mmCIF file of C-alpha atoms in Angstrom:
data_model
loop_
_atom_site.group_PDB
_atom_site.id
_atom_site.type_symbol
_atom_site.label_atom_id
_atom_site.label_comp_id
_atom_site.label_asym_id
_atom_site.label_seq_id
_atom_site.Cartn_x
_atom_site.Cartn_y
_atom_site.Cartn_z
ATOM 1 C CA MET A 14 0.032 -0.001 0.007
ATOM 2 C CA HIS A 15 1.085 3.566 -0.673
ATOM 3 C CA SER A 16 1.006 6.268 1.976
ATOM 4 C CA ILE A 17 -0.759 9.538 1.324
ATOM 5 C CA MET A 18 2.601 11.293 1.463
ATOM 6 C CA ALA A 19 3.979 9.050 -1.273
ATOM 7 C CA THR A 20 0.936 9.526 -3.442
ATOM 8 C CA TYR A 21 0.973 13.333 -3.345
ATOM 9 C CA SER A 22 4.751 13.408 -3.741
ATOM 10 C CA GLU A 23 4.773 11.452 -7.002
ATOM 11 C CA THR A 24 6.052 13.645 -9.849
ATOM 12 C CA ASN A 25 3.155 12.696 -12.090
ATOM 13 C CA PHE A 26 0.511 13.671 -9.528
ATOM 14 C CA ASN A 27 -1.860 16.151 -11.099
ATOM 15 C CA THR A 28 -1.915 19.052 -8.702
ATOM 16 C CA LYS A 29 -4.124 21.197 -11.002
ATOM 17 C CA HIS A 30 -6.774 18.441 -11.110
ATOM 18 C CA TYR A 31 -6.498 18.099 -7.314
ATOM 19 C CA ASP A 32 -7.071 21.808 -6.753
ATOM 20 C CA GLU A 33 -9.941 22.086 -9.149
ATOM 21 C CA SER A 34 -11.751 18.981 -7.824
ATOM 22 C CA ARG A 35 -11.616 19.831 -4.117
ATOM 23 C CA PRO A 36 -14.106 22.014 -2.176
ATOM 24 C CA ASN A 37 -12.874 25.381 -1.064
ATOM 25 C CA TYR A 38 -13.623 27.300 2.086
ATOM 26 C CA PRO A 39 -16.195 30.189 2.209
ATOM 27 C CA ASP A 40 -15.192 33.796 2.954
ATOM 28 C CA SER A 41 -17.534 33.647 5.982
ATOM 29 C CA PHE A 42 -15.137 31.129 7.584
ATOM 30 C CA TYR A 43 -12.061 33.336 7.072
ATOM 31 C CA SER A 44 -13.970 36.157 8.729
ATOM 32 C CA THR A 45 -14.649 33.885 11.699
ATOM 33 C CA LEU A 46 -10.983 32.979 11.826
ATOM 34 C CA MET A 47 -9.682 36.516 11.642
ATOM 35 C CA GLN A 48 -12.219 37.693 14.262
ATOM 36 C CA TYR A 49 -10.892 35.059 16.646
ATOM 37 C CA HIS A 50 -7.279 35.896 15.776
ATOM 38 C CA SER A 51 -7.749 39.653 16.164
ATOM 39 C CA GLU A 52 -8.942 39.094 19.801
ATOM 40 C CA GLY A 53 -5.565 37.607 20.620
ATOM 41 C CA GLY A 54 -3.837 40.835 19.745
ATOM 42 C CA THR A 55 -0.605 39.525 18.283
ATOM 43 C CA GLY A 56 -0.894 41.209 14.935
ATOM 44 C CA THR A 57 -0.799 40.163 11.312
ATOM 45 C CA GLN A 58 2.912 40.057 10.471
ATOM 46 C CA LEU A 59 3.439 36.357 9.718
ATOM 47 C CA ALA A 60 1.189 33.369 9.014
ATOM 48 C CA ILE A 61 2.236 29.786 8.226
ATOM 49 C CA ASP A 62 0.030 27.260 6.473
ATOM 50 C CA ILE A 63 1.119 23.658 7.062
ATOM 51 C CA GLY A 64 0.243 20.917 4.602
ATOM 52 C CA CYS A 65 -0.404 23.684 2.094
ATOM 53 C CA GLY A 66 -0.938 21.346 -0.836
ATOM 54 C CA SER A 67 -1.651 23.374 -3.991
ATOM 55 C CA GLY A 68 -1.649 26.537 -1.888
ATOM 56 C CA PHE A 69 -5.148 27.992 -1.973
ATOM 57 C CA VAL A 70 -5.291 28.687 1.792
ATOM 58 C CA ALA A 71 -1.712 30.089 1.878
ATOM 59 C CA PHE A 72 -2.534 32.471 -0.985
ATOM 60 C CA LYS A 73 -5.793 33.434 0.668
ATOM 61 C CA LEU A 74 -3.924 34.375 3.858
ATOM 62 C CA THR A 75 -1.921 37.008 1.930
ATOM 63 C CA GLN A 76 -5.068 39.076 2.044
ATOM 64 C CA TYR A 77 -4.738 39.316 5.781
ATOM 65 C CA PHE A 78 -1.022 38.968 6.626
ATOM 66 C CA ASP A 79 2.087 40.836 5.702
ATOM 67 C CA LYS A 80 3.956 37.641 5.033
ATOM 68 C CA VAL A 81 2.892 34.069 4.546
ATOM 69 C CA ILE A 82 4.837 30.798 4.476
ATOM 70 C CA GLY A 83 3.408 27.572 3.079
ATOM 71 C CA THR A 84 4.917 24.176 3.994
ATOM 72 C CA ASP A 85 4.211 20.679 2.691
ATOM 73 C CA ILE A 86 6.028 17.359 2.793
ATOM 74 C CA SER A 87 5.377 16.880 -0.935
ATOM 75 C CA GLN A 88 7.953 18.512 -3.205
ATOM 76 C CA THR A 89 5.490 18.141 -6.084
ATOM 77 C CA MET A 90 2.941 20.296 -4.173
ATOM 78 C CA ILE A 91 5.676 22.847 -3.268
ATOM 79 C CA ASP A 92 6.822 23.076 -6.874
ATOM 80 C CA SER A 93 3.213 23.619 -7.966
ATOM 81 C CA CYS A 94 2.897 26.503 -5.501
ATOM 82 C CA CYS A 95 6.147 28.113 -6.503
ATOM 83 C CA ASN A 96 5.163 27.912 -10.190
ATOM 84 C CA ASN A 97 1.766 29.503 -9.526
ATOM 85 C CA PRO A 98 1.723 32.972 -11.129
ATOM 86 C CA LEU A 99 0.266 34.372 -7.933
ATOM 87 C CA ALA A 100 3.508 33.523 -6.073
ATOM 88 C CA ALA A 101 5.438 36.199 -8.048
ATOM 89 C CA ASN A 102 3.203 38.991 -6.833
ATOM 90 C CA LYS A 103 2.510 37.997 -3.249
ATOM 91 C CA PRO A 104 4.611 38.201 -0.041
ATOM 92 C CA ILE A 105 4.707 34.410 0.140
ATOM 93 C CA ASN A 106 7.296 31.667 0.270
ATOM 94 C CA PHE A 107 7.034 27.871 0.151
ATOM 95 C CA PHE A 108 9.172 25.262 1.787
ATOM 96 C CA ARG A 109 9.226 21.455 1.801
ATOM 97 C CA ALA A 110 8.797 20.539 5.480
ATOM 98 C CA PRO A 111 6.765 18.298 7.677
ATOM 99 C CA ALA A 112 4.120 19.727 9.926
ATOM 100 C CA GLU A 113 6.070 18.556 12.958
ATOM 101 C CA LYS A 114 9.168 20.595 12.080
ATOM 102 C CA PHE A 115 8.998 24.132 10.720
ATOM 103 C CA PRO A 116 11.720 25.441 8.337
ATOM 104 C CA SER A 117 14.842 26.847 9.984
ATOM 105 C CA VAL A 118 13.936 30.371 8.821
ATOM 106 C CA VAL A 119 11.061 30.384 11.269
ATOM 107 C CA GLU A 120 12.186 31.643 14.633
ATOM 108 C CA GLU A 121 10.773 30.875 18.108
ATOM 109 C CA ASP A 122 7.922 33.071 19.265
ATOM 110 C CA SER A 123 7.712 34.831 15.813
ATOM 111 C CA VAL A 124 4.509 33.590 14.134
ATOM 112 C CA ASP A 125 1.073 35.159 14.544
ATOM 113 C CA LEU A 126 -1.016 32.391 12.983
ATOM 114 C CA VAL A 127 -0.475 28.757 12.088
ATOM 115 C CA THR A 128 -3.155 27.072 9.937
ATOM 116 C CA GLY A 129 -3.667 23.537 8.814
ATOM 117 C CA ALA A 130 -6.515 22.837 6.325
ATOM 118 C CA GLU A 131 -7.532 19.306 5.448
ATOM 119 C CA CYS A 132 -4.278 17.858 6.782
ATOM 120 C CA CYS A 133 -4.126 17.650 10.572
ATOM 121 C CA HIS A 134 -5.625 14.121 10.676
ATOM 122 C CA TRP A 135 -2.309 13.003 9.066
ATOM 123 C CA VAL A 136 0.163 14.561 11.514
ATOM 124 C CA ASN A 137 1.815 13.354 14.700
ATOM 125 C CA HIS A 138 -0.331 15.478 16.952
ATOM 126 C CA GLU A 139 1.955 15.592 20.006
ATOM 127 C CA LYS A 140 4.931 16.715 17.989
ATOM 128 C CA PHE A 141 2.841 19.105 15.945
ATOM 129 C CA PHE A 142 1.324 20.820 18.986
ATOM 130 C CA ASN A 143 4.777 21.083 20.615
ATOM 131 C CA GLU A 144 6.401 22.575 17.512
ATOM 132 C CA THR A 145 3.567 24.982 16.930
ATOM 133 C CA ALA A 146 3.730 26.214 20.483
ATOM 134 C CA ARG A 147 7.439 26.791 20.000
ATOM 135 C CA ILE A 148 7.203 29.153 17.042
ATOM 136 C CA LEU A 149 3.923 30.979 17.792
ATOM 137 C CA LYS A 150 4.022 34.255 19.586
ATOM 138 C CA PRO A 151 2.364 34.289 23.000
ATOM 139 C CA ASN A 152 -1.350 34.428 22.287
ATOM 140 C CA GLY A 153 -0.741 33.569 18.665
ATOM 141 C CA THR A 154 -3.368 31.506 16.972
ATOM 142 C CA LEU A 155 -3.427 27.848 15.955
ATOM 143 C CA ALA A 156 -6.283 27.054 13.582
ATOM 144 C CA TYR A 157 -6.937 23.789 11.856
ATOM 145 C CA TRP A 158 -9.965 22.595 10.042
ATOM 146 C CA PHE A 159 -11.277 20.193 7.442
ATOM 147 C CA TYR A 160 -14.369 18.818 5.771
ATOM 148 C CA GLY A 161 -15.318 15.193 6.081
ATOM 149 C CA ASP A 162 -17.108 12.666 3.876
ATOM 150 C CA PRO A 163 -19.863 14.356 1.798
ATOM 151 C CA VAL A 164 -23.471 13.450 2.639
ATOM 152 C CA PHE A 165 -25.789 12.786 -0.370
ATOM 153 C CA MET A 166 -28.785 14.696 0.921
ATOM 154 C CA ASP A 167 -31.312 13.066 -1.365
ATOM 155 C CA SER A 168 -30.202 9.346 -1.326
ATOM 156 C CA GLU A 169 -29.419 7.229 1.617
ATOM 157 C CA ARG A 170 -28.500 4.373 -0.716
ATOM 158 C CA ALA A 171 -25.805 6.583 -2.265
ATOM 159 C CA ASN A 172 -24.348 7.129 1.202
ATOM 160 C CA GLU A 173 -24.245 3.398 1.785
ATOM 161 C CA ILE A 174 -22.404 2.838 -1.480
ATOM 162 C CA TYR A 175 -19.985 5.659 -0.609
ATOM 163 C CA MET A 176 -19.137 4.029 2.706
ATOM 164 C CA ASN A 177 -18.361 0.723 0.979
ATOM 165 C CA TYR A 178 -15.952 2.266 -1.490
ATOM 166 C CA CYS A 179 -14.228 4.530 1.038
ATOM 167 C CA TYR A 180 -14.112 2.449 4.251
ATOM 168 C CA ASN A 181 -14.854 -1.182 3.574
ATOM 169 C CA SER A 182 -12.938 -4.106 2.121
ATOM 170 C CA SER A 183 -14.649 -6.239 -0.490
ATOM 171 C CA GLN A 184 -12.363 -9.139 0.351
ATOM 172 C CA GLU A 185 -13.520 -9.085 4.004
ATOM 173 C CA MET A 186 -17.168 -8.641 3.048
ATOM 174 C CA TYR A 187 -17.064 -11.340 0.350
ATOM 175 C CA PRO A 188 -14.416 -13.980 1.169
ATOM 176 C CA GLY A 189 -12.877 -15.504 -1.954
ATOM 177 C CA GLU A 190 -12.818 -12.217 -3.970
ATOM 178 C CA PRO A 191 -9.781 -12.373 -6.237
ATOM 179 C CA PHE A 192 -8.752 -8.759 -5.557
ATOM 180 C CA GLU A 193 -9.818 -5.736 -3.501
ATOM 181 C CA ARG A 194 -12.659 -3.862 -5.123
ATOM 182 C CA TYR A 195 -12.943 -1.089 -2.561
ATOM 183 C CA MET A 196 -10.559 1.653 -1.509
ATOM 184 C CA GLY A 197 -10.924 1.324 2.245
ATOM 185 C CA PRO A 198 -7.720 -0.645 2.760
ATOM 186 C CA TYR A 199 -5.839 1.812 0.592
ATOM 187 C CA TYR A 200 -6.155 4.701 3.044
ATOM 188 C CA GLU A 201 -3.387 5.342 5.525
ATOM 189 C CA GLN A 202 -4.271 4.771 9.148
ATOM 190 C CA PRO A 203 -4.876 6.135 11.735
ATOM 191 C CA GLY A 204 -5.307 9.316 9.625
ATOM 192 C CA HIS A 205 -8.395 8.067 7.719
ATOM 193 C CA GLU A 206 -10.120 7.082 10.960
ATOM 194 C CA TYR A 207 -9.327 10.522 12.488
ATOM 195 C CA PHE A 208 -10.893 11.944 9.272
ATOM 196 C CA ARG A 209 -14.007 9.841 9.661
ATOM 197 C CA ILE A 210 -14.651 11.026 13.209
ATOM 198 C CA LEU A 211 -13.672 14.633 12.471
ATOM 199 C CA LEU A 212 -10.657 14.310 14.811
ATOM 200 C CA ASN A 213 -12.888 14.343 17.847
ATOM 201 C CA ASN A 214 -10.518 12.199 19.876
ATOM 202 C CA VAL A 215 -7.567 14.662 19.692
ATOM 203 C CA GLN A 216 -7.449 17.392 22.312
ATOM 204 C CA VAL A 217 -5.427 20.594 22.116
ATOM 205 C CA PRO A 218 -2.996 20.387 25.072
ATOM 206 C CA SER A 219 -4.145 22.783 27.759
ATOM 207 C CA ASP A 220 -0.656 23.242 29.141
ATOM 208 C CA LYS A 221 0.342 24.927 25.841
ATOM 209 C CA PHE A 222 -2.851 26.543 24.563
ATOM 210 C CA HIS A 223 -5.923 28.342 25.892
ATOM 211 C CA SER A 224 -9.237 29.734 24.684
ATOM 212 C CA VAL A 225 -9.905 26.630 22.630
ATOM 213 C CA VAL A 226 -12.857 26.733 20.287
ATOM 214 C CA ARG A 227 -14.065 23.660 18.474
ATOM 215 C CA ASN A 228 -17.029 23.770 16.125
ATOM 216 C CA GLU A 229 -18.317 20.503 14.584
ATOM 217 C CA TYR A 230 -21.089 20.396 12.033
ATOM 218 C CA ARG A 231 -22.693 17.205 10.652
ATOM 219 C CA PRO A 232 -25.512 17.642 8.229
ATOM 220 C CA ASP A 233 -26.880 14.133 8.878
ATOM 221 C CA ARG A 234 -27.107 14.995 12.610
ATOM 222 C CA ASP A 235 -27.656 18.774 12.666
ATOM 223 C CA GLY A 236 -29.763 19.277 9.542
ATOM 224 C CA GLU A 237 -29.092 22.089 7.136
ATOM 225 C CA ASN A 238 -29.195 25.028 9.558
ATOM 226 C CA THR A 239 -26.488 27.310 8.186
ATOM 227 C CA GLY A 240 -26.340 29.194 11.465
ATOM 228 C CA LEU A 241 -24.491 26.431 13.106
ATOM 229 C CA THR A 242 -21.198 27.067 11.396
ATOM 230 C CA SER A 243 -19.484 29.564 9.143
ATOM 231 C CA LEU A 244 -17.607 26.638 7.580
ATOM 232 C CA LYS A 245 -20.595 25.472 5.490
ATOM 233 C CA ILE A 246 -19.683 23.622 2.341
ATOM 234 C CA GLU A 247 -22.467 22.592 0.056
ATOM 235 C CA LYS A 248 -22.066 21.552 -3.582
ATOM 236 C CA ILE A 249 -24.385 20.907 -6.444
ATOM 237 C CA TRP A 250 -22.298 18.582 -8.513
ATOM 238 C CA THR A 251 -23.114 16.393 -11.500
ATOM 239 C CA LEU A 252 -22.161 12.789 -11.261
ATOM 240 C CA ASP A 253 -19.220 13.498 -13.570
ATOM 241 C CA MET A 254 -18.004 16.240 -11.198
ATOM 242 C CA PHE A 255 -18.243 13.879 -8.294
ATOM 243 C CA ARG A 256 -16.162 11.394 -10.340
ATOM 244 C CA ASN A 257 -13.368 14.032 -10.623
ATOM 245 C CA TYR A 258 -13.540 14.511 -6.838
ATOM 246 C CA VAL A 259 -13.038 10.710 -6.329
ATOM 247 C CA LYS A 260 -10.030 10.794 -8.673
ATOM 248 C CA SER A 261 -8.373 13.358 -6.390
ATOM 249 C CA TRP A 262 -8.252 10.919 -3.436
ATOM 250 C CA SER A 263 -4.982 9.443 -2.341
ATOM 251 C CA ALA A 264 -6.671 5.986 -2.027
ATOM 252 C CA TYR A 265 -7.852 6.190 -5.620
ATOM 253 C CA HIS A 266 -4.318 6.723 -6.820
ATOM 254 C CA ALA A 267 -2.966 3.953 -4.586
ATOM 255 C CA TRP A 268 -5.686 1.527 -5.775
ATOM 256 C CA MET A 269 -5.078 2.332 -9.399
ATOM 257 C CA LYS A 270 -1.375 1.697 -8.997
ATOM 258 C CA ASP A 271 -2.180 -1.845 -7.878
ATOM 259 C CA HIS A 272 -5.212 -2.696 -10.015
ATOM 260 C CA GLY A 273 -5.570 -0.003 -12.688
ATOM 261 C CA THR A 274 -4.996 -2.456 -15.506
ATOM 262 C CA LYS A 275 -8.283 -4.155 -14.579
ATOM 263 C CA TYR A 276 -10.517 -1.096 -14.657
ATOM 264 C CA ASP A 277 -10.873 2.445 -13.201
ATOM 265 C CA ILE A 278 -12.318 2.166 -9.683
ATOM 266 C CA ALA A 279 -13.798 5.667 -9.929
ATOM 267 C CA ASP A 280 -15.770 4.603 -12.952
ATOM 268 C CA ALA A 281 -16.922 1.447 -11.123
ATOM 269 C CA PHE A 282 -17.993 3.574 -8.181
ATOM 270 C CA ILE A 283 -19.966 5.923 -10.458
ATOM 271 C CA ASP A 284 -21.502 3.025 -12.371
ATOM 272 C CA GLU A 285 -22.808 1.505 -9.142
ATOM 273 C CA LEU A 286 -24.325 4.829 -8.111
ATOM 274 C CA LYS A 287 -25.998 5.093 -11.544
ATOM 275 C CA ALA A 288 -27.372 1.540 -11.347
ATOM 276 C CA GLU A 289 -28.593 1.738 -7.759
ATOM 277 C CA CYS A 290 -29.891 5.348 -7.733
ATOM 278 C CA GLY A 291 -31.092 5.721 -11.271
ATOM 279 C CA TRP A 292 -28.689 8.570 -11.989
ATOM 280 C CA GLU A 293 -26.981 9.648 -15.202
ATOM 281 C CA ASN A 294 -23.600 11.362 -15.697
ATOM 282 C CA ASP A 295 -25.272 14.776 -15.817
ATOM 283 C CA THR A 296 -27.572 14.161 -12.836
ATOM 284 C CA GLU A 297 -27.146 17.007 -10.323
ATOM 285 C CA LEU A 298 -26.397 15.856 -6.725
ATOM 286 C CA ARG A 299 -26.767 17.890 -3.606
ATOM 287 C CA LEU A 300 -23.851 17.228 -1.290
ATOM 288 C CA VAL A 301 -23.243 18.807 2.078
ATOM 289 C CA PHE A 302 -19.944 18.215 3.803
ATOM 290 C CA PRO A 303 -19.501 17.691 7.552
ATOM 291 C CA THR A 304 -16.920 20.215 8.806
ATOM 292 C CA VAL A 305 -14.899 20.953 11.926
ATOM 293 C CA TYR A 306 -12.671 23.749 12.921
ATOM 294 C CA THR A 307 -10.512 24.232 16.028
ATOM 295 C CA PHE A 308 -8.982 27.477 17.188
ATOM 296 C CA ALA A 309 -6.581 27.924 20.072
ATOM 297 C CA ARG A 310 -4.197 30.512 21.474
ATOM 298 C CA LYS A 311 -0.675 29.816 22.600
ATOM 299 C CA GLY A 312 -0.284 30.117 26.327
ATOM 300 C CA CYS A 313 1.937 32.856 27.700
ATOM 301 C CA LYS A 314 5.317 32.145 29.309
ATOM 302 C CA VAL A 315 4.706 34.971 31.689
ATOM 303 C CA ARG A 316 1.245 36.321 32.527
ATOM 304 C CA ARG A 317 2.212 39.894 31.739
ATOM 305 C CA GLU A 318 2.961 38.896 28.174
ATOM 306 C CA CYS A 319 -0.734 38.433 27.682
ATOM 307 C CA GLY A 320 -1.508 41.836 29.083
ATOM 308 C CA ALA A 321 -2.823 40.444 32.328
ATOM 309 C CA GLN A 322 -2.515 42.469 35.453
#
């Protein structure tokens, strides 16, 4: 099996397709983030986006910060960011680095904001929290968020098929199968399980951070009340657009590497949805994504650093 890092680091990985196929984050969420950050009072000199991928969060942060650094463990992703025409006109730099170790150019107690979008389920959390606390200014903001598995709002059968392809093993479900027909075993663990449960079993360490805010939204549990979160991601996609989303998954690429000569598993997934739900390639689907965001402020070494009396 291939790890997610190996998949996204392959030189032939299509970063443009990845960027275009993935949901983005609404401006309302960035407003929520910046409101929280402004209350900490550290300023807007420097932000770092870890696991920056193709860079859309890092580039967005240049609207709010004097300087932005994006890091990713994939050199393919970093090259894509550096080659983006936006990089030539923005106060932004990109470095290949793991989330657990910031580049040497980043000094202790120097960073106003650290963000991690759609990536913190893959990191070593203890090391990441320690390293983030080291480089943030006192009262600086740590913010990480992601969307989970989309919910088909108009078809429970589609949700069942989705769970099979994303989490189950056909060889376990149907002993004697000649090869694995689902992508569940091709996801790296424990990251994929963290993703499934929206990282609800990982706590921000209270000895390093304070003022923790965690907002979890699940459309299947909470309904479609948009007032519950500013990180509301809803898409009206055709089945063909959903196919492109599937093809951006790390597990899709890992499965295809092992079995791609047999058939395209994204096509098999789509064909089953069409057969079971009566859909066509141009059928419009209403998808709402569960989301979660966590904000926290770095604790102060000395109380007076936070302005306390």
